[in-house]
Coordinates of C-alpha atoms and ligand atoms in Angstrom, one line a residue:
M257 CA 0.0 -0.1 0.0
S258 CA 1.5 3.2 -1.1
P259 CA 2.1 5.8 1.8
T260 CA -0.5 8.5 2.2
Y261 CA 0.3 11.9 0.9
S262 CA 1.0 13.0 4.6
E263 CA 3.3 10.1 4.9
E264 CA 5.1 10.9 1.6
S265 CA 5.4 14.3 2.7
R266 CA 6.8 13.6 5.8
E267 CA 9.4 11.1 4.4
L268 CA 10.5 13.9 2.3
A269 CA 11.0 16.3 5.1
F270 CA 12.6 13.4 6.9
Q271 CA 15.3 13.1 4.1
E272 CA 15.9 16.9 3.7
A273 CA 16.5 17.1 7.6
I274 CA 18.8 14.0 7.3
D275 CA 20.4 15.9 4.3
S276 CA 21.0 19.0 6.2
D277 CA 22.6 16.7 8.8
R278 CA 19.9 17.0 11.5
T279 CA 20.3 14.6 14.2
V280 CA 17.3 12.1 14.7
E281 CA 16.0 11.9 18.1
P282 CA 13.5 9.4 19.9
R283 CA 10.7 11.8 19.8
D284 CA 10.9 12.6 15.8
W285 CA 8.7 11.1 13.3
M286 CA 10.8 8.5 11.2
P287 CA 10.0 6.0 8.5
E288 CA 9.3 2.9 10.1
R289 CA 12.2 1.2 7.8
Y290 CA 14.6 3.8 9.3
R291 CA 13.4 2.6 12.9
S292 CA 13.8 -1.1 12.0
T293 CA 17.2 -0.7 10.4
M294 CA 18.3 1.4 13.6
I295 CA 16.9 -1.3 16.0
R296 CA 18.7 -4.0 13.7
Q297 CA 22.0 -2.4 13.8
I298 CA 22.0 -1.2 17.4
A299 CA 20.9 -4.5 18.6
Q300 CA 23.6 -6.5 16.3
H301 CA 26.2 -4.1 17.8
A302 CA 24.8 -4.5 21.5
H303 CA 24.9 -8.3 21.2
S304 CA 28.3 -8.1 20.0
E305 CA 29.5 -6.4 23.0
I306 CA 27.9 -8.9 25.4
I307 CA 28.9 -12.1 23.3
G308 CA 32.7 -10.4 22.7
M309 CA 33.0 -10.7 26.6
Q310 CA 33.2 -14.6 26.2
P311 CA 36.4 -15.2 24.2
E312 CA 38.4 -12.8 26.3
G313 CA 36.8 -13.7 29.7
N314 CA 37.9 -17.2 28.9
W315 CA 41.7 -15.9 29.9
I316 CA 40.9 -14.1 33.1
T317 CA 41.5 -16.8 35.5
R318 CA 44.9 -17.7 33.4
A319 CA 46.5 -14.1 33.0
P320 CA 50.1 -14.5 33.3
S321 CA 50.3 -11.6 35.9
L322 CA 48.1 -9.6 38.3
R323 CA 48.5 -6.6 36.2
R324 CA 47.3 -8.3 33.0
K325 CA 44.5 -9.8 34.9
A326 CA 43.4 -6.4 36.3
I327 CA 43.7 -5.0 32.8
L328 CA 41.7 -7.8 31.2
L329 CA 39.0 -7.6 33.8
A330 CA 38.6 -3.9 33.3
K331 CA 38.2 -4.6 29.5
V332 CA 35.7 -7.3 29.9
Q333 CA 33.6 -4.9 32.4
D334 CA 33.7 -2.2 29.8
E335 CA 32.4 -4.4 27.0
A336 CA 29.3 -5.2 29.4
G337 CA 28.7 -1.6 29.9
H338 CA 28.9 -0.9 26.1
G339 CA 26.3 -3.5 25.7
L340 CA 24.2 -1.7 28.1
Y341 CA 24.7 1.6 26.7
L342 CA 23.5 0.1 23.4
Y343 CA 20.6 -1.8 24.8
A344 CA 19.6 1.6 26.2
A345 CA 20.0 3.3 22.8
A346 CA 17.8 0.5 21.4
E347 CA 14.9 0.9 23.8
T348 CA 14.6 4.5 22.8
L349 CA 13.4 3.1 19.5
G350 CA 10.5 1.4 21.2
V351 CA 11.9 -2.0 21.6
E352 CA 12.6 -3.9 25.2
R353 CA 16.0 -5.3 25.8
R354 CA 14.2 -8.6 27.0
E355 CA 13.1 -8.7 23.2
L356 CA 16.4 -8.4 21.9
T357 CA 17.9 -10.9 24.1
D358 CA 15.3 -13.6 23.2
L359 CA 16.0 -12.8 19.6
L360 CA 19.7 -13.2 19.9
I361 CA 19.2 -16.4 21.6
A362 CA 16.8 -17.9 19.2
G363 CA 19.4 -16.9 16.4
R364 CA 17.0 -14.3 14.8
Q365 CA 19.4 -11.5 15.6
K366 CA 23.1 -11.5 14.9
Y367 CA 26.1 -10.4 16.6
S368 CA 29.8 -9.8 14.9
S369 CA 31.3 -12.9 13.3
I370 CA 34.6 -12.1 14.9
F371 CA 33.3 -13.7 18.3
N372 CA 32.9 -17.0 16.8
Y373 CA 36.6 -17.7 16.8
P374 CA 38.3 -19.5 19.7
T375 CA 40.9 -17.9 21.9
L376 CA 43.6 -20.5 22.1
T377 CA 46.5 -18.8 23.6
W378 CA 47.3 -15.7 25.8
A379 CA 48.4 -13.8 22.8
D380 CA 44.8 -14.0 21.4
V381 CA 44.1 -11.6 23.9
G382 CA 46.6 -9.3 22.6
A383 CA 45.3 -9.7 19.0
I384 CA 41.7 -9.2 20.0
G385 CA 42.7 -5.9 21.6
W386 CA 44.9 -4.8 18.9
L387 CA 42.9 -6.1 15.8
V388 CA 39.4 -6.4 16.8
D389 CA 39.1 -3.4 18.8
G390 CA 41.2 -1.5 16.4
A391 CA 38.7 -2.6 13.7
A392 CA 35.8 -1.8 16.1
I393 CA 37.2 1.7 16.9
T394 CA 37.5 2.2 13.0
N395 CA 33.9 1.4 12.6
Q396 CA 32.7 3.2 15.8
L397 CA 34.5 6.6 15.2
A398 CA 32.4 6.8 11.9
L399 CA 29.3 5.9 14.0
T400 CA 30.0 9.0 16.2
K401 CA 28.3 11.0 13.4
T402 CA 25.6 8.5 12.6
S403 CA 22.3 10.3 12.2
Y404 CA 20.6 8.6 15.2
G405 CA 21.1 10.9 18.2
P406 CA 21.2 8.1 21.1
Y407 CA 23.5 5.7 19.1
A408 CA 26.1 8.7 18.1
R409 CA 26.1 9.7 21.7
A410 CA 26.8 6.1 22.9
M411 CA 29.5 5.9 20.3
V412 CA 31.4 9.0 21.8
R413 CA 31.7 7.3 25.2
I414 CA 32.3 3.8 23.9
C415 CA 35.3 5.2 21.7
R416 CA 37.1 6.5 24.7
E417 CA 37.1 3.1 26.4
E418 CA 38.0 1.2 23.1
S419 CA 41.2 3.2 22.5
F420 CA 42.2 1.8 26.0
H421 CA 41.2 -1.7 24.7
Q422 CA 43.3 -1.2 21.5
R423 CA 46.5 0.1 23.3
Q424 CA 46.5 -2.5 25.8
G425 CA 46.4 -5.2 23.2
F426 CA 49.1 -3.7 21.2
E427 CA 51.2 -3.3 24.2
L428 CA 50.6 -7.1 25.1
L429 CA 51.7 -8.2 21.5
A430 CA 54.8 -5.9 21.7
E431 CA 55.8 -7.8 25.1
L432 CA 55.5 -11.1 23.5
S433 CA 57.0 -10.1 20.1
R434 CA 60.2 -8.9 21.9
G435 CA 60.1 -11.8 24.2
T436 CA 61.5 -15.3 23.9
K437 CA 61.3 -16.9 20.5
A438 CA 58.4 -19.2 21.8
Q439 CA 56.5 -16.1 22.9
H440 CA 57.1 -14.3 19.4
E441 CA 56.0 -17.4 17.8
M442 CA 52.8 -17.2 19.8
A443 CA 52.3 -13.4 19.0
Q444 CA 52.5 -14.4 15.3
D445 CA 50.3 -17.5 15.5
A446 CA 47.7 -15.1 17.1
V447 CA 47.8 -12.4 14.4
N448 CA 47.8 -15.3 11.5
R449 CA 44.5 -16.5 13.0
W450 CA 42.8 -13.0 13.7
W451 CA 43.8 -10.9 10.8
W452 CA 41.4 -12.0 8.3
P453 CA 38.4 -12.4 10.4
S454 CA 39.2 -8.9 11.7
L455 CA 38.7 -7.7 8.2
M456 CA 35.5 -9.6 7.7
M457 CA 33.9 -7.3 10.9
F458 CA 33.3 -4.8 8.4
G459 CA 30.8 -6.7 6.5
P460 CA 30.5 -7.8 2.9
P461 CA 31.9 -6.0 0.0
D462 CA 29.8 -2.6 -0.9
T463 CA 28.6 -4.5 -4.0
E464 CA 27.0 -7.2 -1.9
S465 CA 25.8 -5.3 0.9
P466 CA 21.9 -5.1 0.9
N467 CA 21.8 -2.4 3.5
T468 CA 24.7 0.0 2.9
A469 CA 23.2 2.1 0.2
Q470 CA 19.9 2.9 2.1
S471 CA 22.2 3.2 5.4
M472 CA 24.3 5.7 3.7
A473 CA 21.3 7.8 2.3
W474 CA 19.8 8.0 5.9
K475 CA 23.4 8.7 7.1
I476 CA 23.3 5.8 9.5
K477 CA 26.6 4.9 7.7
R478 CA 29.0 7.8 7.2
V479 CA 31.6 5.5 5.4
S480 CA 31.0 2.2 3.4
N481 CA 32.0 -1.1 4.6
D482 CA 35.0 -1.1 2.0
D483 CA 36.1 2.3 2.9
L484 CA 36.2 1.4 6.6
R485 CA 37.9 -1.8 5.9
Q486 CA 40.7 -0.1 3.9
R487 CA 41.1 2.6 6.6
F488 CA 41.7 -0.2 9.0
V489 CA 44.5 -1.8 6.9
D490 CA 46.1 1.5 6.1
M491 CA 46.3 2.1 9.9
T492 CA 47.3 -1.5 11.1
V493 CA 50.2 -2.1 8.6
P494 CA 52.6 0.3 10.1
Q495 CA 51.6 -0.9 13.8
A496 CA 52.3 -4.6 12.6
Q497 CA 55.9 -3.2 11.5
A498 CA 56.2 -1.7 14.7
L499 CA 55.2 -4.9 16.4
R500 CA 57.8 -6.9 14.4
L501 CA 55.1 -9.1 13.3
E502 CA 54.0 -10.3 9.7
L503 CA 50.4 -9.7 8.6
P504 CA 49.4 -13.0 6.9
D505 CA 48.6 -11.5 3.3
P506 CA 51.3 -11.9 0.7
D507 CA 49.5 -9.5 -1.6
L508 CA 49.9 -6.7 1.0
R509 CA 51.8 -3.7 -0.6
W510 CA 51.7 0.0 -0.4
N511 CA 50.1 1.3 -3.7
E512 CA 51.6 4.8 -4.4
A513 CA 48.9 5.4 -7.1
R514 CA 46.1 4.7 -4.9
G515 CA 47.6 6.1 -1.6
H516 CA 46.6 2.7 0.1
F517 CA 47.6 -0.4 1.0
D518 CA 46.5 -3.2 -1.6
F519 CA 45.6 -6.6 0.1
G520 CA 44.6 -10.0 -1.1
P521 CA 41.1 -11.5 -1.3
I522 CA 38.8 -12.2 1.6
D523 CA 37.4 -15.5 2.0
W524 CA 33.8 -14.5 1.7
E525 CA 32.6 -18.1 1.9
E526 CA 34.2 -18.4 5.3
F527 CA 32.6 -15.1 6.2
R528 CA 29.1 -16.4 5.1
Q529 CA 29.4 -19.7 7.0
V530 CA 30.4 -17.8 10.1
V531 CA 27.5 -15.5 9.9
G532 CA 25.2 -18.2 9.1
G533 CA 25.9 -20.0 12.3
H534 CA 28.6 -22.5 11.2
G535 CA 31.7 -20.9 12.7
P536 CA 34.1 -22.7 15.3
C537 CA 32.1 -21.3 18.2
N538 CA 28.8 -20.3 17.1
Q539 CA 26.9 -23.0 19.1
Q540 CA 29.1 -22.6 22.1
R541 CA 28.5 -18.7 22.3
I542 CA 24.9 -18.8 22.3
S543 CA 24.6 -21.6 24.7
V544 CA 26.6 -19.9 27.3
R545 CA 24.6 -16.6 26.5
R546 CA 21.3 -18.7 27.1
A547 CA 22.5 -20.4 30.2
A548 CA 23.5 -16.9 31.7
D549 CA 20.1 -15.7 30.8
E550 CA 18.6 -18.5 32.5
E551 CA 20.8 -18.5 35.8
G552 CA 20.0 -14.6 35.8
A553 CA 16.1 -15.1 35.6
W554 CA 15.8 -15.3 39.4
V555 CA 17.8 -11.7 40.0
R556 CA 15.4 -10.1 37.3
E557 CA 12.4 -11.8 39.4
A558 CA 13.3 -10.4 42.6
A559 CA 14.4 -6.9 41.3
R560 CA 10.8 -6.6 39.6
A561 CA 9.1 -7.8 43.1
W562 CA 11.2 -5.2 44.7
E563 CA 10.2 -2.5 42.3
G564 CA 6.7 -3.8 42.7
R565 CA 6.6 -3.4 46.4
Q566 CA 8.1 -0.1 46.2
Q567 CA 5.4 1.4 43.8
S568 CA 2.7 -0.1 46.0
R569 CA 4.4 1.6 49.2
T570 CA 4.6 4.9 47.1
S571 CA 0.9 4.7 45.7
A572 CA -0.2 4.0 49.4
A573 CA 1.7 6.8 51.1
Ligands
3HC770 N1 29.1 -10.2 11.4 C1 27.8 -10.5 11.6 N2 27.1 -10.2 10.7 C2 27.5 -9.4 9.7 C3 28.7 -8.7 9.7 C4 29.6 -9.1 10.7 N3 31.1 -9.0 10.8 N4 28.8 -8.0 8.7 C5 27.4 -7.8 8.2 N5 26.7 -8.6 8.8 C6 25.3 -8.9 8.4 C7 24.5 -7.7 8.6 O1 24.2 -7.7 9.8 C8 23.6 -7.8 7.6 O2 22.7 -9.0 7.9 P1 21.2 -8.6 8.5 O3 20.5 -7.5 7.3 O4 20.5 -9.8 8.5 O5 21.3 -7.7 9.7 C9 24.3 -8.7 6.5 O6 25.5 -9.3 6.9 C10 24.8 -7.7 5.2 O7 25.6 -6.8 5.8 P2 25.5 -5.2 5.6 O8 27.0 -4.9 5.3 O9 24.6 -5.0 4.3 O10 24.8 -4.8 7.0 P3 24.9 -3.5 7.6 O11 24.5 -2.4 6.9 O12 24.2 -3.7 8.9 O13 26.4 -3.4 8.0 C11 28.1 -3.6 10.0 C12 27.1 -4.3 8.8 C13 28.9 -2.6 9.1 C14 28.6 -4.6 10.7 C15 27.2 -2.8 10.6 O14 25.9 -3.3 11.0 C16 27.5 -2.2 11.9 O15 28.3 -1.0 11.7 N6 27.2 -2.6 13.1 C17 27.8 -1.9 14.2 C18 29.2 -2.1 14.7 C19 29.6 -3.5 14.8 O16 28.8 -4.3 15.0 N7 30.8 -3.5 15.3 C20 31.3 -5.0 15.5 C21 31.0 -5.6 16.8 S1 31.2 -4.5 18.3 C22 33.0 -4.9 18.8 O17 33.7 -5.6 18.2 C23 33.1 -4.8 20.4 C24 34.3 -4.5 20.7 O18 34.7 -3.7 22.0 C25 35.1 -5.8 20.6

């Protein structure tokens, strides 16, 4: 059914506001598709933050020193906070956090593919901080200018904390890389395993992305998947040289004419498999999330009971 005249004029006014860089706020009128796209993307982002706690949390009890344990604890706690900011941003669009958690556990909403890979050694904690948080920052810096106000403001705070995450990962790898031969090899092995999945974090090529064109028109995305991926490669190659670690891509070389690094082909079949639920850890990540949700049910019920009692006391007073 074509939108009524008033809806068409509203959509035109909405697009004009977007084109003039007006920020969309929760009480503004917005096309239903804009709302559902924002809920989809913010939910995917929030789910990623919470699921992302699992691979790193796996090493908290095995950190090699008290200092490293404290840093990793702080980082994993930050990720929980990022998830809560983002669920709060999604709730401004009229969706309940409970509903989003149910959709995630039922496999009907996504989280970032990157968290479906295992953390096999301590060096993986460094590779995640340096590469995964580095890629996340590249994406999230652009999202500080996204058209939906609550999402953009959540990004500003998250990016500040992400820069600490990326720096601690870089420092961890620098220590290993300059350590014993075995430590250097452990760092190189982790980078070999996390490099290509980190490039996949930015999403499919622009030519295969069903959402990018509309998201760019609505300024949800300010930079396309491929351009963000290129930014990340250009930023990371010099850092790998400083770490004295190789990036596992024989085609990686500076292209003077382009002013960027050329890099090799990404295995998009692997990406589709992982996004489709067939990655190394997909089942484990969701069953851990489901168990945490079930084990936490009594806390939610107790909080609701307490809240109900408070409300009846207030109304009785
Ligand atoms: N993992 C899982 N799914 C992915 C994906 C990935 N890396 N990349 C793309 N997809 C999905 C999309 O969700 C979309 O599926 P859907 O329509 O069913 O939701 C489909 O593949 C097509 O991709 P598009 O590029 O067309 O989709 P988007 O326009 O949504 O762009 C995105 C994908 C760039 C990932 C965008 O959703 C985005 O910017 N999301 C928010 C940022 C984010 O998720 N960052 C990574 C995780 S957060 C993190 O790393 C925390 C850090 O602290 C460690």
